[in-house]
Structure formats: structure tokens, C-alpha cells
CSV table of C-alpha atoms and ligand atoms in Angstrom, one decimal:
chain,number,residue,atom,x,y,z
A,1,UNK,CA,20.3,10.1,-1.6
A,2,UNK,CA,21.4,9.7,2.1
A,3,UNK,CA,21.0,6.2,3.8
A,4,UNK,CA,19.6,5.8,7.1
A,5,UNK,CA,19.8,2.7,9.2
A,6,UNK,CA,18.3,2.8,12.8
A,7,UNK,CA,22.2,3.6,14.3
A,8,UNK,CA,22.1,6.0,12.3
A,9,UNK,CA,21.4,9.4,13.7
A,10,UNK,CA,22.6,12.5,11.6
A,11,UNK,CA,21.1,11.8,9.1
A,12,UNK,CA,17.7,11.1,10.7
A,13,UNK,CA,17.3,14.0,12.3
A,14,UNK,CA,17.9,16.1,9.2
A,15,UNK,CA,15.3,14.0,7.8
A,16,UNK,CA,13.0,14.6,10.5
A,17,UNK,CA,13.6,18.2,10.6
A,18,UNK,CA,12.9,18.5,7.1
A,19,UNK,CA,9.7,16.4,7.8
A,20,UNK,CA,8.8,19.2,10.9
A,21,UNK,CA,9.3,21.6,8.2
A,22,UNK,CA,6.9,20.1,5.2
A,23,UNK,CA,3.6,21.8,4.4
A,24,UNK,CA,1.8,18.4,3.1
A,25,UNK,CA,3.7,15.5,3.7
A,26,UNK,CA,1.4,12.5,2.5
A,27,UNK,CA,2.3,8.5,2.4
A,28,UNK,CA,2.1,5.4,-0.1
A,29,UNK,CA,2.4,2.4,1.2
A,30,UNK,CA,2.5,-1.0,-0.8
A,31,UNK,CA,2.6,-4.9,0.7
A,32,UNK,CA,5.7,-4.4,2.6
A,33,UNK,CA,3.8,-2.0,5.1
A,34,UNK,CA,1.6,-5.0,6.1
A,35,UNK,CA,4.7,-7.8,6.4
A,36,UNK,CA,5.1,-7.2,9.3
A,37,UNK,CA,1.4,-8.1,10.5
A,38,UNK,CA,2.1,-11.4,8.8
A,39,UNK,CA,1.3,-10.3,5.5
A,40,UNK,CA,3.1,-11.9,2.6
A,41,UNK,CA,4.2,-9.4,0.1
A,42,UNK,CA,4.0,-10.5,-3.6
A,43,UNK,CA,7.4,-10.4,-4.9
A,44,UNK,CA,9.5,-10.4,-2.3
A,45,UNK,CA,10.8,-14.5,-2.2
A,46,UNK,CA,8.2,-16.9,-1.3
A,47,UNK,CA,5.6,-13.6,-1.8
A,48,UNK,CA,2.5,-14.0,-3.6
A,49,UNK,CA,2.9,-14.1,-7.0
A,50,UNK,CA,5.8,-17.1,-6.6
A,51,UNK,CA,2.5,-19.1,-5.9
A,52,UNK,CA,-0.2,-17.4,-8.4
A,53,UNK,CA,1.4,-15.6,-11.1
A,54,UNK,CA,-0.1,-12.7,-11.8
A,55,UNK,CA,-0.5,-13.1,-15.6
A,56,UNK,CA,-2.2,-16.9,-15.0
A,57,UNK,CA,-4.4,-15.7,-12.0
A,58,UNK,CA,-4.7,-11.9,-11.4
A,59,UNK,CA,-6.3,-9.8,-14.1
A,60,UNK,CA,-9.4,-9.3,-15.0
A,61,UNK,CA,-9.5,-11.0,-18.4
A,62,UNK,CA,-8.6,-14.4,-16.3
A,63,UNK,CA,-11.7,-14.0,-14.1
A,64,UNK,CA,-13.8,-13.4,-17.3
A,65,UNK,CA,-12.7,-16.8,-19.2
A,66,UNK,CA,-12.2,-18.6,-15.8
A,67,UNK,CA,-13.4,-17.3,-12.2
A,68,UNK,CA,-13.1,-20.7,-10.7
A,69,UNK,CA,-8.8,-20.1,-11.8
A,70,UNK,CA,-9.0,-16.7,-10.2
A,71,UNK,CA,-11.2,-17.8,-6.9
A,72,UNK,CA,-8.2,-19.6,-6.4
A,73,UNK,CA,-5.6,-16.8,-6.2
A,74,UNK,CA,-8.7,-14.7,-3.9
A,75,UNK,CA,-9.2,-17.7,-1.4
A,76,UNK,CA,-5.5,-17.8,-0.9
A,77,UNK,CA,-5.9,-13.8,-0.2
A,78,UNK,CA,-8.2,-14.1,2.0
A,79,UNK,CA,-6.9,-16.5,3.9
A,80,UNK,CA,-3.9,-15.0,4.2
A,81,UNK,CA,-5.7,-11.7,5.7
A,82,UNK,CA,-7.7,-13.4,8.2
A,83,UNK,CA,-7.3,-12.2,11.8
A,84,UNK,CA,-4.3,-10.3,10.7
A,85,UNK,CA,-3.5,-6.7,12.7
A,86,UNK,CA,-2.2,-3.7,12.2
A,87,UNK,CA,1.5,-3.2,13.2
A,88,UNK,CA,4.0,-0.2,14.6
A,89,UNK,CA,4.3,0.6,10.7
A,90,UNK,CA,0.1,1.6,10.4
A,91,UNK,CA,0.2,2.5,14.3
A,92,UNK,CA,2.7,5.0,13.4
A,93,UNK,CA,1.2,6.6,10.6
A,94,UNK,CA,-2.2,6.9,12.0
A,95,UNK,CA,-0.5,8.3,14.9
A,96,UNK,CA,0.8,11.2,12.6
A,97,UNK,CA,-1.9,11.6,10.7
A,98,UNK,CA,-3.7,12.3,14.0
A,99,UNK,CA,-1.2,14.9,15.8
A,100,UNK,CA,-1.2,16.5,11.7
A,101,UNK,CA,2.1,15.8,10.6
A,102,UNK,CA,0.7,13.7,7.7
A,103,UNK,CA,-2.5,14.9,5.3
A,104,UNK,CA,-3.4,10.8,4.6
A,105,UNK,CA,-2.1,7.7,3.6
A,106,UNK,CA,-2.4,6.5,-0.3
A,107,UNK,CA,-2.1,2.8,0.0
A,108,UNK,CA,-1.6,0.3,-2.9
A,109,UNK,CA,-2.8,-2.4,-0.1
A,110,UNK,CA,-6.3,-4.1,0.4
A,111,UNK,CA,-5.8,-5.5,3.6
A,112,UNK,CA,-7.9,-2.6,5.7
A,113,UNK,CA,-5.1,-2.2,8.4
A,114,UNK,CA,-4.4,1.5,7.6
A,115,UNK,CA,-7.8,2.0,8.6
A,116,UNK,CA,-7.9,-0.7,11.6
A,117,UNK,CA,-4.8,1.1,13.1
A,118,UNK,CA,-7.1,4.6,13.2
A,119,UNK,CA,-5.9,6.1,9.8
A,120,UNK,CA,-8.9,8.2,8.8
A,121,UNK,CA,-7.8,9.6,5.7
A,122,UNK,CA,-7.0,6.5,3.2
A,123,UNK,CA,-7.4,6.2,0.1
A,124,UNK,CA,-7.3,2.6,-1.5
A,125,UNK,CA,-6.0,2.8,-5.1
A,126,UNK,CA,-6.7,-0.9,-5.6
A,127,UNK,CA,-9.7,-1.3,-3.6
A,128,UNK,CA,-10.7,-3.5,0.0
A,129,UNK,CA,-11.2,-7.5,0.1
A,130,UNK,CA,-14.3,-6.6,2.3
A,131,UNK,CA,-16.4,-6.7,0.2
A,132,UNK,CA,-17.4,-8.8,-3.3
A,133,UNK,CA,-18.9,-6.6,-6.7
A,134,UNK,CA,-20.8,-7.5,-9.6
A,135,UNK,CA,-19.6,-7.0,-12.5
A,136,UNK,CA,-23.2,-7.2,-14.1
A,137,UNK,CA,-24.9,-5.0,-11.7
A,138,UNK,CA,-22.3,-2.8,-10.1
A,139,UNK,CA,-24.0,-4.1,-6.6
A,140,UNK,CA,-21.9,-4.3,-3.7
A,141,UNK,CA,-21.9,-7.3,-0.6
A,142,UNK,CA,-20.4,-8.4,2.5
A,143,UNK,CA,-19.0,-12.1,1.7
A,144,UNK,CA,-20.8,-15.0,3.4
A,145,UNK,CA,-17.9,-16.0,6.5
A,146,UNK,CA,-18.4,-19.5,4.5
A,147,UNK,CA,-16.5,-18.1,1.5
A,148,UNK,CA,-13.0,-19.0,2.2
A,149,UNK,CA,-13.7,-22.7,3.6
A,150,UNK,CA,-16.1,-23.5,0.5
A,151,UNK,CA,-15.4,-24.3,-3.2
A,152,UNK,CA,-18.1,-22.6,-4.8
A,153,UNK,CA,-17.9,-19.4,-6.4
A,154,UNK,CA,-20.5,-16.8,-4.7
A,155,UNK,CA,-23.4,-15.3,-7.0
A,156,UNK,CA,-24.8,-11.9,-7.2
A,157,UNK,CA,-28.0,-11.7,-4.9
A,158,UNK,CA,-29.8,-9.6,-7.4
A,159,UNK,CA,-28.6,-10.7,-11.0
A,160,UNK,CA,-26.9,-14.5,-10.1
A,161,UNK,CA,-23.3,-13.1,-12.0
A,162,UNK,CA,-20.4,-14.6,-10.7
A,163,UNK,CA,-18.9,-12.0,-7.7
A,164,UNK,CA,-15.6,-11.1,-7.3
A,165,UNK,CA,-13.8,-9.5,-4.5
A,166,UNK,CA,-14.2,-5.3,-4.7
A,167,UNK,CA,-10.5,-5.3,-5.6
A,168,UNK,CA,-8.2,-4.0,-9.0
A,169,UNK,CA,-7.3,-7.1,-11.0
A,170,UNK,CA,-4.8,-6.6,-13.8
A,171,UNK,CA,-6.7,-4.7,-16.5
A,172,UNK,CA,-9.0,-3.1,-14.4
A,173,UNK,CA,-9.0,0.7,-13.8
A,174,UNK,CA,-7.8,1.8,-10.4
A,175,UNK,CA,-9.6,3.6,-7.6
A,176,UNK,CA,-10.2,7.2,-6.7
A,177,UNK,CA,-7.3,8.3,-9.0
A,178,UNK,CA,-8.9,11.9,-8.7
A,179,UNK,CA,-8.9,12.1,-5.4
A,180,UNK,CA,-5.3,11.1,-4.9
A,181,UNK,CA,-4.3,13.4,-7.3
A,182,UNK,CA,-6.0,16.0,-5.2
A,183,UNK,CA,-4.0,14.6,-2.3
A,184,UNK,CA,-0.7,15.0,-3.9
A,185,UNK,CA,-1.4,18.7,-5.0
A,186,UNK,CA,1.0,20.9,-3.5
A,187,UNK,CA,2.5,17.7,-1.7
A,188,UNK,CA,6.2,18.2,-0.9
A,189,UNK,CA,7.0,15.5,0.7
A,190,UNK,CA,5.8,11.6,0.0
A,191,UNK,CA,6.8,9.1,2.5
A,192,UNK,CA,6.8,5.7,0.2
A,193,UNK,CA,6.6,2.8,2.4
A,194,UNK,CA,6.8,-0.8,1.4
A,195,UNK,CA,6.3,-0.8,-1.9
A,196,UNK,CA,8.4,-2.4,-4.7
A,197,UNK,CA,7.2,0.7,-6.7
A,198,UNK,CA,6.8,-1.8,-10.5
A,199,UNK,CA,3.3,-1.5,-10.7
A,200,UNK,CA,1.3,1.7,-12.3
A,201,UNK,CA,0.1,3.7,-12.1
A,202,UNK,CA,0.9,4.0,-8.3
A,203,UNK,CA,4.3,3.4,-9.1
A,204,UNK,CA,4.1,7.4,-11.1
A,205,UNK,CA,3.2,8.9,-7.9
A,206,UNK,CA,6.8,9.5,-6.5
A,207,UNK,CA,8.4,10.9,-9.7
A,208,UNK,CA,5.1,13.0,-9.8
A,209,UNK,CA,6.0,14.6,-6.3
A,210,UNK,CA,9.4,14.9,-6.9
A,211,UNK,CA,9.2,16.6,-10.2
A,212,UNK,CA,6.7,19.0,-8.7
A,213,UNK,CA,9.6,19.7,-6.1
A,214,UNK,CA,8.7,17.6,-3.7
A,215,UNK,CA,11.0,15.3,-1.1
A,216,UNK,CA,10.9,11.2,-1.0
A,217,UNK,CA,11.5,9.5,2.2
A,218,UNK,CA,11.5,5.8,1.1
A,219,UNK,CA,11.3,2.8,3.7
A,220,UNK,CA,12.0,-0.5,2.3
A,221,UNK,CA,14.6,-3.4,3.4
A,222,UNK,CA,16.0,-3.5,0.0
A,223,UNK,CA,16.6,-0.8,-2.9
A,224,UNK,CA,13.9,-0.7,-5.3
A,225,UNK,CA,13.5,1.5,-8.7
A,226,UNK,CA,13.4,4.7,-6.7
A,227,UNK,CA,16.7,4.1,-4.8
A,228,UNK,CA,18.6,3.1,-7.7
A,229,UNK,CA,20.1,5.8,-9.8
A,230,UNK,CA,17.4,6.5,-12.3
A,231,UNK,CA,17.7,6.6,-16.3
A,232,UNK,CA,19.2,10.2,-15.4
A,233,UNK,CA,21.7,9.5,-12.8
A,234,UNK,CA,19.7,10.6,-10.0
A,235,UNK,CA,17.3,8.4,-7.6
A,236,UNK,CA,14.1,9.8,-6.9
A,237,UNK,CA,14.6,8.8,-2.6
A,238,UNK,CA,16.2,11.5,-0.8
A,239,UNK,CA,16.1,9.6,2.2
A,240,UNK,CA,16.0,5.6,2.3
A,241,UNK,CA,15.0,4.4,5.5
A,242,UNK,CA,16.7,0.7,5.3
A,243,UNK,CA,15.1,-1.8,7.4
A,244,UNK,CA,11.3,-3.1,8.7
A,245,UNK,CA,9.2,-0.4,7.8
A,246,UNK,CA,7.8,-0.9,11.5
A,247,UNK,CA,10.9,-0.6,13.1
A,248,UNK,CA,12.2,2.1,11.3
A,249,UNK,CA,8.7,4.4,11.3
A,250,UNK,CA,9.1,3.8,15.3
A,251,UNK,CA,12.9,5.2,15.1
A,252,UNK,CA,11.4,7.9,12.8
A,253,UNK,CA,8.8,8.8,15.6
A,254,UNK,CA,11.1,8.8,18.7
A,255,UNK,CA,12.8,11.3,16.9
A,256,UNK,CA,10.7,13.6,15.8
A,257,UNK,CA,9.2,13.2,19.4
A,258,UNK,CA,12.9,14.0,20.6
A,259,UNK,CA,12.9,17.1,18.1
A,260,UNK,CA,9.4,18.5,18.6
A,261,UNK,CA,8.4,17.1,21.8
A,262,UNK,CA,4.9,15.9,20.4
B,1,APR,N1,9.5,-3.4,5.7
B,1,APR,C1,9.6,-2.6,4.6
B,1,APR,N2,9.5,-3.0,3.3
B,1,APR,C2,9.3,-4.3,3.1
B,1,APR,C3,9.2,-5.2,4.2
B,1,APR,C4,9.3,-4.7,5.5
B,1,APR,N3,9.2,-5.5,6.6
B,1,APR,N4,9.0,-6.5,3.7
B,1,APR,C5,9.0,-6.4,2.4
B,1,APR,N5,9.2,-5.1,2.0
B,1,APR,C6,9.3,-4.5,0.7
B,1,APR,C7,9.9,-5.4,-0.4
B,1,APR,O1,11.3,-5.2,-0.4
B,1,APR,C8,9.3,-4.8,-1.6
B,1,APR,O2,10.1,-3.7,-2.2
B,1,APR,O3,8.0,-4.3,0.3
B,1,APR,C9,7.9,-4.3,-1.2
B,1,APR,C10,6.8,-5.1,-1.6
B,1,APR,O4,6.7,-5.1,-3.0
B,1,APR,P1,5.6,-5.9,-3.7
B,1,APR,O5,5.5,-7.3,-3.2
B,1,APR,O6,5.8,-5.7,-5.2
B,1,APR,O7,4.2,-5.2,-3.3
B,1,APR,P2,3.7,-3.8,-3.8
B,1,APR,O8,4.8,-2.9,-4.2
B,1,APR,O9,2.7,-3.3,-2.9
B,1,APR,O10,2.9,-4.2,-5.2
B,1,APR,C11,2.1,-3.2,-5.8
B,1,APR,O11,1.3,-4.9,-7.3
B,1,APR,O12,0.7,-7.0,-7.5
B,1,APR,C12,0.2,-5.8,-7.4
B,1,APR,O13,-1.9,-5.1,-6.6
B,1,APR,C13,-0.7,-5.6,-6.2
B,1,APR,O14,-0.9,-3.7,-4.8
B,1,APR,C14,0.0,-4.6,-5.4
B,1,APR,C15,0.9,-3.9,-6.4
């Protein structure tokens, strides 16, 4: 595993011209990706789940004993996503995906921004907060722009069950697992940005590349689970990017700009 800070240039330009070279190169991205929009992350200090731990607020058996408890733990969600932007990170990513360096963008994130930065090709393995779902009637709906200021917990238009946001609580399946699959299918190289990489089974998606032959270029401000030597001495992260994930995507584009001239 090779370490590679932005003064560092050797290193990133083998990394890029390995990049050039991949056939499907294909990114995950968790809450880290969206920090730098002014996105808490949830386990980072101070993230998330310091405030609403996950066990007490975010699975699905606590929304079916208690939804007020878990309306809690959305409200602060939302609120924390309101007027929020895409950054560098999502800019530079979209920006790939368009000039066809990189197939898509697998993102562990709910916040929309891959998409609001012009990524076309996302696929949201825990779902959007756009929208609320009914557990009753499997109907779909735009919250009311009341929702985050109010204290009551929004019904189903068609069936009057208790809504929750369209997102993957804790003990709820995840989202278009066979289309990412199909994704990662002949993918030999995963760029995993952001992401503590603890929670499955996105967190499988790296070993799968890698056992299938694949590279990992990893992008996080500390070492996580795939930088550390693994069970079997080796980490999964041929290359860890150390630093913002915005800053260090924006390094990664001026070079491969410097080595390909696009
Ligand atoms: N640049 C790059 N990485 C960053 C930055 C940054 N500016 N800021 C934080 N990080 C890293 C942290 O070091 C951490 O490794 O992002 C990672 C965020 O990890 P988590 O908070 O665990 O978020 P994530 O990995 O996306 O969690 C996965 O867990 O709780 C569930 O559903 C939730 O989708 C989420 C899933």
C-alpha cells in the first residue's frame, strides 16, 4: 500500500497512470465525501451517531415501537442537509464520469449531491431523504417543506400509516444491490472515498473488487479497516489518498489532466 499526500508526486502519478490504464474504474463513497459541503459524518468525533446512537434511534425496529424516537434522529438529518452543496469531491467525480474515466458512482450517502454535482450514473445503496415511504402501502411522497420545523410525525396520504424518510434504517434491506453488483462486474479498479468502510454490506464491496483482481484507490483523512493490514497481513488500499477527499480528488484531477491532457 503506497501513501500519497498532496506533496506527494511519484507516487501519484503511478496511481493515475494506472487509473488512465483501468477498463472500469467505478467509486464508493460514504459520509466523508459530503464533509466537506458541511456534512457531518457519523462517526468521525462530534459525527452523528455521538448525538443519536444508532442502536437507540436508527433501525427499523425503533421506528416500529417508537417513530416519534426515530423522527428525532430524521429531523436532525434533515436539517443538517438543508441548503447544503455539492463540493470539489462530487464536482470531481461527475467530471470523470462525464469525460468516461469512471462507469458511476456507488454511494452509501443520502444527501443527493452526487447527483446535484451532474453525476448521472448513481446508485444509492441506502436510499435518498427526498422523499418519505409507507411502510403500509409501499407509496412514495415529497415531504411537506413544513416537516423539519413541525413536531408531528407526517401520515400516509392514502392509508394514514406513519411515513418515514425513503431511506435504509438498521434492519432494513439495502437498495439496488443487483444493480451494483452489475456495476462492479469486471470492475478493476474501485475508488473508495469517504467511507469508514464498518457498515455491510457496502463495506464487502472493496474486498469483492480486489479479490476479483481489482485495484483500491482509498481517500480518507485517517486509515480505516481497508488501510490497515488486514486479518492476512495485507490491506485491501493500494493507494491511500490521505487528506480532504475534495482536495485530494482535485490533486488527483490536475494530474491526470497533466498526464492525459483531458
Ligand atoms: N475527506 C475524506 N474522508 C473524510 C473526510 C474528508 N473531508 N471527513 C471524514 N472523512 C472520513 C472519516 O475519516 C471516516 O472514515 O469519512 C469516513 C466517514 O465514516 P462514517 O461516518 O462511518 O460514514 P460512512 O462510512 O459513510 O457510514 C456508512 O453507516 O451509519 C451508517 O447509513 C450510514 O451510510 C452510512 C453508513
Amino acid at each position: 500500500m503506497k501513501i500519497i499526500t498532496s506533496s506527494e508526486k511519484n507516487f501519484c502519478d503511478e496511481a493515475v497512470d494506472c487509473f488512465i490504464k483501468a477498463k472500469k474504474a467505478v467509486a464508493l463513497t460514504g459520509a466523508g465525501v459530503s464533509v466537506e459541503s458541511g456534512i457531518d459524518d457519523f462517526r468521525s468525533p462530534g459525527g452523528l451517531w455521538s448525538r443519536y446512537p444508532p442502536e437507540e434511534y436508527g433501525s427499523i425496529a425503533v421506528f416500529r415501537r417508537n417513530p416519534e424516537k426515530s423522527w428525532k434522529l430524521f429531523r436532525a438529518l434533515g436539517r443538517g442537509l438543508l441548503g447544503k452543496k455539492p463540493n470539489h469531491a462530487h464536482l470531481v467525480l461527475s467530471d470523470l464520469e462525464r469525460k468516461g474515466f469512471l462507469r458511476g458512482v456507488i454511494t452509501q450517502n443520502i444527501d443527493n449531491l452526487h447527483q446535484e454535482s451532474g453525476s448521472e450514473n448513481v446508485l444509492e445503496i441506502h436510499g435518498n431523504h427526498r422523499y418519505l415511504q409507507c411502510l403500509n402501502c409501499g407509496d412514495t411522497s415529497k415531504p411537506a417543506a413544513s416537516l423539519l420545523e413541525d413536531n408531528s410525525l407526517p401520515r400516509c396520504r392514502w392509508c394514514g400509516h406513519i411515513l418515514k424518510p425513503d431511506v435504509v434504517l438498521f434492519g432494513e434491506d439495502v437498495r439496488c444491490y443487483e444493480e451494483i453488483n452489475d456495476l462492479l462486474h469486471h470492475c478493476d479498479l474501485l475508488m473508495v472515498i469517504g467511507t469508514s468502510a464498518q457498515v455491510y454490506p457496502a463495506a464487502a464491496l472493496p474486498e469483492q473488487v480486489k479479490l476479483s483482481g481489482g485495484m483500491i484507490y482509498e481517500f480518507n483523512i485517517v486509515k480505516t479497516a481497508l488501510t490497515n493490514v488486514q486479518g492476512n497481513g495485507s490491506a485491501h488500499s493500494d493507494y491511500f489518498f490521505q487528506g480532504g477527499a475534495a482536495s485530494m480528488l482535485r490533486h488527483f484531477r490536475k494530474r491526470l489532466e497533466a498526464l492525459t491532457g483531458q
